């Protein structure tokens, strides 16, 4: 996979209860790690020389907003990349990314979903023991391919009907839509996802461009989705 999925990501700094974004995972008042989520609320643990210590200042929401900056995360099969751009209010398609930071996926120890407060947080732990806590408007889309295996099904391995459905879905997403990525869900359905860079929004990152098909290549209506098929 040579492409990534861009989505907004910011270091999370929460004091009291904060309502989550509509459609996001619900937050909870029950801490998973009382020492870090109640007694204290660090958003980074990084000794000198560790990976987390190298994170760009643009991920600090207070400094980023003060300087009119926004950030997106780009996930590929090899790297986690952070890019930044100047935010122009009202211009949702005005994005000129500058490279800020990257880390090989081999240096990611684990990625944990954290639901305390907003339900939008993720803890990323690096192999050297340092870590950071980030918040994303579309957390599951940020973390999905950092947690799941990248076991995409090659298009040539699909049946003719399945490949036709996947390619036709991709073609409908825009002239710059890239080749569809297909995975088999635990329920047996096939998830089709497409990246179309021109569809990226300054506030929300890349939109959700996905669909489901059955083993016969029939695109499924949402009424036939299984609970685990839904992706926030």
PDB file of C-alpha atoms in Angstrom:
ATOM      1  CA  UNK A   1       0.000   0.000   0.000  1.00  0.00           C
ATOM      2  CA  UNK A   2       1.684   3.178  -1.149  1.00  0.00           C
ATOM      3  CA  UNK A   3      -1.009   5.620  -0.095  1.00  0.00           C
ATOM      4  CA  UNK A   4      -2.048   6.905   3.290  1.00  0.00           C
ATOM      5  CA  UNK A   5      -5.219   8.125   4.935  1.00  0.00           C
ATOM      6  CA  UNK A   6      -5.151  11.696   6.180  1.00  0.00           C
ATOM      7  CA  UNK A   7      -7.147  12.676   9.220  1.00  0.00           C
ATOM      8  CA  UNK A   8      -6.944  15.466  11.759  1.00  0.00           C
ATOM      9  CA  UNK A   9      -5.016  14.753  14.926  1.00  0.00           C
ATOM     10  CA  UNK A  10      -4.155  16.912  17.929  1.00  0.00           C
ATOM     11  CA  UNK A  11      -2.561  16.297  21.303  1.00  0.00           C
ATOM     12  CA  UNK A  12      -5.374  15.901  23.811  1.00  0.00           C
ATOM     13  CA  UNK A  13      -5.491  18.041  26.938  1.00  0.00           C
ATOM     14  CA  UNK A  14      -8.701  17.555  28.944  1.00  0.00           C
ATOM     15  CA  UNK A  15      -9.616  18.864  32.338  1.00  0.00           C
ATOM     16  CA  UNK A  16     -13.302  18.264  32.986  1.00  0.00           C
ATOM     17  CA  UNK A  17     -15.997  16.481  31.083  1.00  0.00           C
ATOM     18  CA  UNK A  18     -16.055  17.392  27.395  1.00  0.00           C
ATOM     19  CA  UNK A  19     -18.748  16.266  24.986  1.00  0.00           C
ATOM     20  CA  UNK A  20     -17.534  14.240  22.041  1.00  0.00           C
ATOM     21  CA  UNK A  21     -18.045  15.183  18.419  1.00  0.00           C
ATOM     22  CA  UNK A  22     -21.380  13.946  16.984  1.00  0.00           C
ATOM     23  CA  UNK A  23     -20.906  10.520  15.473  1.00  0.00           C
ATOM     24  CA  UNK A  24     -17.741   9.870  17.440  1.00  0.00           C
ATOM     25  CA  UNK A  25     -17.177   7.182  20.027  1.00  0.00           C
ATOM     26  CA  UNK A  26     -18.901   8.113  23.295  1.00  0.00           C
ATOM     27  CA  UNK A  27     -16.693   9.265  26.113  1.00  0.00           C
ATOM     28  CA  UNK A  28     -16.826   7.868  29.614  1.00  0.00           C
ATOM     29  CA  UNK A  29     -16.260   9.234  33.097  1.00  0.00           C
ATOM     30  CA  UNK A  30     -14.714   5.915  34.148  1.00  0.00           C
ATOM     31  CA  UNK A  31     -10.905   6.053  33.914  1.00  0.00           C
ATOM     32  CA  UNK A  32      -8.895   3.175  32.516  1.00  0.00           C
ATOM     33  CA  UNK A  33      -5.686   4.409  34.115  1.00  0.00           C
ATOM     34  CA  UNK A  34      -6.470   6.421  37.241  1.00  0.00           C
ATOM     35  CA  UNK A  35      -2.885   7.555  37.808  1.00  0.00           C
ATOM     36  CA  UNK A  36      -2.667   9.136  34.374  1.00  0.00           C
ATOM     37  CA  UNK A  37      -6.301  10.112  33.846  1.00  0.00           C
ATOM     38  CA  UNK A  38      -7.437  11.366  37.256  1.00  0.00           C
ATOM     39  CA  UNK A  39      -4.470  11.953  39.548  1.00  0.00           C
ATOM     40  CA  UNK A  40      -2.668  13.509  36.603  1.00  0.00           C
ATOM     41  CA  UNK A  41      -3.416  13.859  32.873  1.00  0.00           C
ATOM     42  CA  UNK A  42      -0.135  13.786  30.953  1.00  0.00           C
ATOM     43  CA  UNK A  43      -0.316  13.826  27.186  1.00  0.00           C
ATOM     44  CA  UNK A  44       3.286  12.741  26.682  1.00  0.00           C
ATOM     45  CA  UNK A  45       5.918  10.705  28.489  1.00  0.00           C
ATOM     46  CA  UNK A  46       9.215  11.331  26.783  1.00  0.00           C
ATOM     47  CA  UNK A  47      12.729  11.275  28.157  1.00  0.00           C
ATOM     48  CA  UNK A  48      15.464  13.091  26.273  1.00  0.00           C
ATOM     49  CA  UNK A  49      16.396  11.254  23.088  1.00  0.00           C
ATOM     50  CA  UNK A  50      13.186   9.220  22.855  1.00  0.00           C
ATOM     51  CA  UNK A  51      10.811   9.139  19.880  1.00  0.00           C
ATOM     52  CA  UNK A  52       7.970  10.994  21.591  1.00  0.00           C
ATOM     53  CA  UNK A  53      10.367  13.816  22.475  1.00  0.00           C
ATOM     54  CA  UNK A  54      10.750  14.533  18.756  1.00  0.00           C
ATOM     55  CA  UNK A  55       7.037  15.180  18.109  1.00  0.00           C
ATOM     56  CA  UNK A  56       6.385  18.571  16.460  1.00  0.00           C
ATOM     57  CA  UNK A  57       5.075  21.501  18.497  1.00  0.00           C
ATOM     58  CA  UNK A  58       2.162  21.843  16.063  1.00  0.00           C
ATOM     59  CA  UNK A  59       0.497  18.895  17.838  1.00  0.00           C
ATOM     60  CA  UNK A  60       0.038  21.050  20.940  1.00  0.00           C
ATOM     61  CA  UNK A  61      -3.528  22.421  20.464  1.00  0.00           C
ATOM     62  CA  UNK A  62      -2.896  25.664  22.341  1.00  0.00           C
ATOM     63  CA  UNK A  63       0.220  26.557  20.363  1.00  0.00           C
ATOM     64  CA  UNK A  64      -1.274  25.354  17.085  1.00  0.00           C
ATOM     65  CA  UNK A  65      -4.426  27.460  17.411  1.00  0.00           C
ATOM     66  CA  UNK A  66      -2.434  30.496  18.471  1.00  0.00           C
ATOM     67  CA  UNK A  67      -0.353  30.182  15.309  1.00  0.00           C
ATOM     68  CA  UNK A  68      -3.234  29.242  12.997  1.00  0.00           C
ATOM     69  CA  UNK A  69      -1.884  25.727  12.390  1.00  0.00           C
ATOM     70  CA  UNK A  70      -3.661  22.444  11.814  1.00  0.00           C
ATOM     71  CA  UNK A  71      -2.267  18.934  11.483  1.00  0.00           C
ATOM     72  CA  UNK A  72      -3.183  15.743   9.665  1.00  0.00           C
ATOM     73  CA  UNK A  73      -1.863  12.241  10.188  1.00  0.00           C
ATOM     74  CA  UNK A  74      -0.983  10.134   7.162  1.00  0.00           C
ATOM     75  CA  UNK A  75      -0.756   6.383   7.639  1.00  0.00           C
ATOM     76  CA  UNK A  76       1.027   4.165   5.146  1.00  0.00           C
ATOM     77  CA  UNK A  77       2.205   0.577   5.241  1.00  0.00           C
ATOM     78  CA  UNK A  78       5.657   1.798   6.367  1.00  0.00           C
ATOM     79  CA  UNK A  79       5.249   5.051   8.277  1.00  0.00           C
ATOM     80  CA  UNK A  80       3.134   7.271  10.476  1.00  0.00           C
ATOM     81  CA  UNK A  81       3.587  10.825   9.179  1.00  0.00           C
ATOM     82  CA  UNK A  82       2.441  14.168  10.590  1.00  0.00           C
ATOM     83  CA  UNK A  83       1.922  17.057   8.181  1.00  0.00           C
ATOM     84  CA  UNK A  84       0.892  20.625   8.985  1.00  0.00           C
ATOM     85  CA  UNK A  85      -0.661  23.571   7.180  1.00  0.00           C
ATOM     86  CA  UNK A  86      -1.904  27.097   7.777  1.00  0.00           C
ATOM     87  CA  UNK A  87      -5.600  27.073   8.606  1.00  0.00           C
ATOM     88  CA  UNK A  88      -7.819  29.499   6.673  1.00  0.00           C
ATOM     89  CA  UNK A  89     -11.268  29.693   8.271  1.00  0.00           C
ATOM     90  CA  UNK A  90     -14.047  28.820   5.853  1.00  0.00           C
ATOM     91  CA  UNK A  91     -11.689  27.435   3.196  1.00  0.00           C
ATOM     92  CA  UNK A  92     -12.136  23.728   3.824  1.00  0.00           C
ATOM     93  CA  UNK A  93     -10.303  22.654   0.680  1.00  0.00           C
ATOM     94  CA  UNK A  94      -7.333  25.003   1.124  1.00  0.00           C
ATOM     95  CA  UNK A  95      -4.648  22.552   2.243  1.00  0.00           C
ATOM     96  CA  UNK A  96      -0.960  22.886   1.437  1.00  0.00           C
ATOM     97  CA  UNK A  97       0.782  20.383   3.667  1.00  0.00           C
ATOM     98  CA  UNK A  98       4.292  20.728   5.001  1.00  0.00           C
ATOM     99  CA  UNK A  99       6.098  17.663   6.285  1.00  0.00           C
ATOM    100  CA  UNK A 100       6.581  17.885  10.061  1.00  0.00           C
ATOM    101  CA  UNK A 101       7.487  14.459  11.439  1.00  0.00           C
ATOM    102  CA  UNK A 102       7.571  10.757  10.712  1.00  0.00           C
ATOM    103  CA  UNK A 103       8.256   7.465  12.443  1.00  0.00           C
ATOM    104  CA  UNK A 104       8.602   3.962  10.953  1.00  0.00           C
ATOM    105  CA  UNK A 105       5.818   1.592  11.901  1.00  0.00           C
ATOM    106  CA  UNK A 106       8.497  -0.713  13.311  1.00  0.00           C
ATOM    107  CA  UNK A 107       8.979   1.824  16.135  1.00  0.00           C
ATOM    108  CA  UNK A 108       5.316   1.643  17.179  1.00  0.00           C
ATOM    109  CA  UNK A 109       4.968  -0.746  20.118  1.00  0.00           C
ATOM    110  CA  UNK A 110       1.184  -0.542  20.428  1.00  0.00           C
ATOM    111  CA  UNK A 111      -1.807   1.714  19.894  1.00  0.00           C
ATOM    112  CA  UNK A 112      -4.508   1.887  22.580  1.00  0.00           C
ATOM    113  CA  UNK A 113      -7.973   3.452  22.344  1.00  0.00           C
ATOM    114  CA  UNK A 114      -8.669   5.691  25.358  1.00  0.00           C
ATOM    115  CA  UNK A 115     -12.284   6.555  26.132  1.00  0.00           C
ATOM    116  CA  UNK A 116     -11.924   8.650  29.288  1.00  0.00           C
ATOM    117  CA  UNK A 117     -13.606  12.056  28.859  1.00  0.00           C
ATOM    118  CA  UNK A 118     -14.220  12.506  25.118  1.00  0.00           C
ATOM    119  CA  UNK A 119     -13.945   9.032  23.651  1.00  0.00           C
ATOM    120  CA  UNK A 120     -11.705  10.471  20.918  1.00  0.00           C
ATOM    121  CA  UNK A 121      -8.267   9.760  22.382  1.00  0.00           C
ATOM    122  CA  UNK A 122      -5.558   7.316  21.390  1.00  0.00           C
ATOM    123  CA  UNK A 123      -2.370   6.434  23.225  1.00  0.00           C
ATOM    124  CA  UNK A 124       0.564   5.655  20.951  1.00  0.00           C
ATOM    125  CA  UNK A 125       3.428   3.816  22.666  1.00  0.00           C
ATOM    126  CA  UNK A 126       6.802   3.631  20.954  1.00  0.00           C
ATOM    127  CA  UNK A 127       9.297   0.790  21.269  1.00  0.00           C
ATOM    128  CA  UNK A 128      11.615   2.900  23.457  1.00  0.00           C
ATOM    129  CA  UNK A 129       8.871   3.248  26.088  1.00  0.00           C
ATOM    130  CA  UNK A 130       7.970   6.864  25.332  1.00  0.00           C
ATOM    131  CA  UNK A 131       4.369   7.647  24.444  1.00  0.00           C
ATOM    132  CA  UNK A 132       1.920  10.334  23.498  1.00  0.00           C
ATOM    133  CA  UNK A 133      -1.828  10.766  23.727  1.00  0.00           C
ATOM    134  CA  UNK A 134      -3.561  12.228  20.688  1.00  0.00           C
ATOM    135  CA  UNK A 135      -7.143  13.118  19.864  1.00  0.00           C
ATOM    136  CA  UNK A 136      -8.785  12.720  16.470  1.00  0.00           C
ATOM    137  CA  UNK A 137     -12.222  13.620  15.129  1.00  0.00           C
ATOM    138  CA  UNK A 138     -12.309  10.196  13.457  1.00  0.00           C
ATOM    139  CA  UNK A 139     -10.382   8.081  15.906  1.00  0.00           C
ATOM    140  CA  UNK A 140     -11.269   4.654  14.532  1.00  0.00           C
ATOM    141  CA  UNK A 141     -10.144   5.689  11.069  1.00  0.00           C
ATOM    142  CA  UNK A 142      -6.879   6.987  12.492  1.00  0.00           C
ATOM    143  CA  UNK A 143      -6.159   3.823  14.438  1.00  0.00           C
ATOM    144  CA  UNK A 144      -7.677   1.148  12.236  1.00  0.00           C
ATOM    145  CA  UNK A 145      -4.613   0.496  10.105  1.00  0.00           C
ATOM    146  CA  UNK A 146      -2.243   0.994  13.008  1.00  0.00           C
ATOM    147  CA  UNK A 147      -3.978  -1.819  14.897  1.00  0.00           C
ATOM    148  CA  UNK A 148      -5.343  -4.132  12.206  1.00  0.00           C
ATOM    149  CA  UNK A 149      -3.096  -6.247   9.991  1.00  0.00           C
ATOM    150  CA  UNK A 150      -2.583  -4.756   6.538  1.00  0.00           C
ATOM    151  CA  UNK A 151      -3.979  -7.885   4.915  1.00  0.00           C
ATOM    152  CA  UNK A 152      -5.588  -6.297   1.876  1.00  0.00           C
ATOM    153  CA  UNK A 153      -6.811  -8.635  -0.825  1.00  0.00           C
ATOM    154  CA  UNK A 154      -5.090  -8.056  -4.186  1.00  0.00           C
ATOM    155  CA  UNK A 155      -7.637  -7.071  -6.828  1.00  0.00           C
ATOM    156  CA  UNK A 156      -6.420  -9.900  -9.035  1.00  0.00           C
ATOM    157  CA  UNK A 157      -7.443 -12.366  -6.308  1.00  0.00           C
ATOM    158  CA  UNK A 158     -11.065 -11.199  -6.267  1.00  0.00           C
ATOM    159  CA  UNK A 159     -13.731 -12.809  -8.388  1.00  0.00           C
ATOM    160  CA  UNK A 160     -14.599 -10.914 -11.600  1.00  0.00           C
ATOM    161  CA  UNK A 161     -17.860  -9.690 -10.025  1.00  0.00           C
ATOM    162  CA  UNK A 162     -16.130  -8.542  -6.822  1.00  0.00           C
ATOM    163  CA  UNK A 163     -13.409  -6.719  -8.720  1.00  0.00           C
ATOM    164  CA  UNK A 164     -15.965  -5.018 -10.961  1.00  0.00           C
ATOM    165  CA  UNK A 165     -17.910  -3.771  -7.917  1.00  0.00           C
ATOM    166  CA  UNK A 166     -14.769  -2.510  -6.166  1.00  0.00           C
ATOM    167  CA  UNK A 167     -13.456  -0.691  -9.231  1.00  0.00           C
ATOM    168  CA  UNK A 168     -16.839   0.842 -10.053  1.00  0.00           C
ATOM    169  CA  UNK A 169     -17.148   2.115  -6.476  1.00  0.00           C
ATOM    170  CA  UNK A 170     -13.689   3.676  -6.724  1.00  0.00           C
ATOM    171  CA  UNK A 171     -14.519   5.343 -10.033  1.00  0.00           C
ATOM    172  CA  UNK A 172     -17.516   7.077  -8.439  1.00  0.00           C
ATOM    173  CA  UNK A 173     -15.351   8.777  -5.806  1.00  0.00           C
ATOM    174  CA  UNK A 174     -13.654  11.256  -8.133  1.00  0.00           C
ATOM    175  CA  UNK A 175     -11.167  11.562 -10.973  1.00  0.00           C
ATOM    176  CA  UNK A 176      -8.180  11.234  -8.631  1.00  0.00           C
ATOM    177  CA  UNK A 177      -9.529   8.204  -6.764  1.00  0.00           C
ATOM    178  CA  UNK A 178      -6.847   5.580  -6.327  1.00  0.00           C
ATOM    179  CA  UNK A 179      -7.168   1.816  -6.635  1.00  0.00           C
ATOM    180  CA  UNK A 180      -9.605   0.393  -4.072  1.00  0.00           C
ATOM    181  CA  UNK A 181      -8.362  -1.349  -0.940  1.00  0.00           C
ATOM    182  CA  UNK A 182     -10.345  -4.482  -0.126  1.00  0.00           C
ATOM    183  CA  UNK A 183     -10.404  -6.408   3.157  1.00  0.00           C
ATOM    184  CA  UNK A 184     -12.561  -9.241   4.405  1.00  0.00           C
ATOM    185  CA  UNK A 185     -14.516  -8.400   7.563  1.00  0.00           C
ATOM    186  CA  UNK A 186     -14.985 -11.025  10.303  1.00  0.00           C
ATOM    187  CA  UNK A 187     -18.637 -11.408   9.253  1.00  0.00           C
ATOM    188  CA  UNK A 188     -17.595 -12.468   5.748  1.00  0.00           C
ATOM    189  CA  UNK A 189     -18.435  -9.219   3.974  1.00  0.00           C
ATOM    190  CA  UNK A 190     -15.788  -7.424   1.948  1.00  0.00           C
ATOM    191  CA  UNK A 191     -14.973  -3.821   2.848  1.00  0.00           C
ATOM    192  CA  UNK A 192     -13.999  -1.509   0.008  1.00  0.00           C
ATOM    193  CA  UNK A 193     -12.120   1.693   0.854  1.00  0.00           C
ATOM    194  CA  UNK A 194     -10.872   4.365  -1.495  1.00  0.00           C
ATOM    195  CA  UNK A 195      -8.501   7.320  -1.162  1.00  0.00           C
ATOM    196  CA  UNK A 196      -9.231  10.418  -3.274  1.00  0.00           C
ATOM    197  CA  UNK A 197      -6.841  13.212  -2.188  1.00  0.00           C
ATOM    198  CA  UNK A 198      -9.004  16.008  -3.623  1.00  0.00           C
ATOM    199  CA  UNK A 199     -11.790  15.060  -1.210  1.00  0.00           C
ATOM    200  CA  UNK A 200      -9.675  15.921   1.866  1.00  0.00           C
ATOM    201  CA  UNK A 201     -11.228  18.528   4.148  1.00  0.00           C
ATOM    202  CA  UNK A 202      -9.135  20.925   6.219  1.00  0.00           C
ATOM    203  CA  UNK A 203     -11.038  20.235   9.452  1.00  0.00           C
ATOM    204  CA  UNK A 204     -12.024  16.612   9.098  1.00  0.00           C
ATOM    205  CA  UNK A 205      -9.257  15.141   6.967  1.00  0.00           C
ATOM    206  CA  UNK A 206     -10.071  12.550   4.338  1.00  0.00           C
ATOM    207  CA  UNK A 207     -13.759  11.587   4.235  1.00  0.00           C
ATOM    208  CA  UNK A 208     -15.065   8.115   4.670  1.00  0.00           C
ATOM    209  CA  UNK A 209     -15.197   6.578   1.194  1.00  0.00           C
ATOM    210  CA  UNK A 210     -16.107   2.973   1.808  1.00  0.00           C
ATOM    211  CA  UNK A 211     -18.706   0.377   1.006  1.00  0.00           C
ATOM    212  CA  UNK A 212     -19.451  -3.295   1.582  1.00  0.00           C
ATOM    213  CA  UNK A 213     -20.085  -6.133  -0.826  1.00  0.00           C
ATOM    214  CA  UNK A 214     -20.969  -9.760  -0.310  1.00  0.00           C
ATOM    215  CA  UNK A 215     -19.128 -12.808  -1.628  1.00  0.00           C
ATOM    216  CA  UNK A 216     -21.049 -12.518  -4.920  1.00  0.00           C
ATOM    217  CA  UNK A 217     -19.858  -8.960  -5.475  1.00  0.00           C
ATOM    218  CA  UNK A 218     -23.196  -7.354  -4.666  1.00  0.00           C
ATOM    219  CA  UNK A 219     -22.840  -3.960  -3.020  1.00  0.00           C
ATOM    220  CA  UNK A 220     -24.781  -4.098   0.231  1.00  0.00           C
ATOM    221  CA  UNK A 221     -27.282  -1.480   1.422  1.00  0.00           C
ATOM    222  CA  UNK A 222     -26.652  -0.144   4.912  1.00  0.00           C
ATOM    223  CA  UNK A 223     -29.677  -2.071   6.177  1.00  0.00           C
ATOM    224  CA  UNK A 224     -27.725  -5.298   5.631  1.00  0.00           C
ATOM    225  CA  UNK A 225     -24.601  -4.218   7.531  1.00  0.00           C
ATOM    226  CA  UNK A 226     -23.576  -6.124  10.648  1.00  0.00           C
ATOM    227  CA  UNK A 227     -22.811  -4.095  13.808  1.00  0.00           C
ATOM    228  CA  UNK A 228     -19.074  -4.679  13.384  1.00  0.00           C
ATOM    229  CA  UNK A 229     -19.220  -3.392   9.817  1.00  0.00           C
ATOM    230  CA  UNK A 230     -19.799   0.185  10.861  1.00  0.00           C
ATOM    231  CA  UNK A 231     -16.720   2.439  10.891  1.00  0.00           C
ATOM    232  CA  UNK A 232     -16.795   5.808  12.627  1.00  0.00           C
TER     233      UNK A 232
END
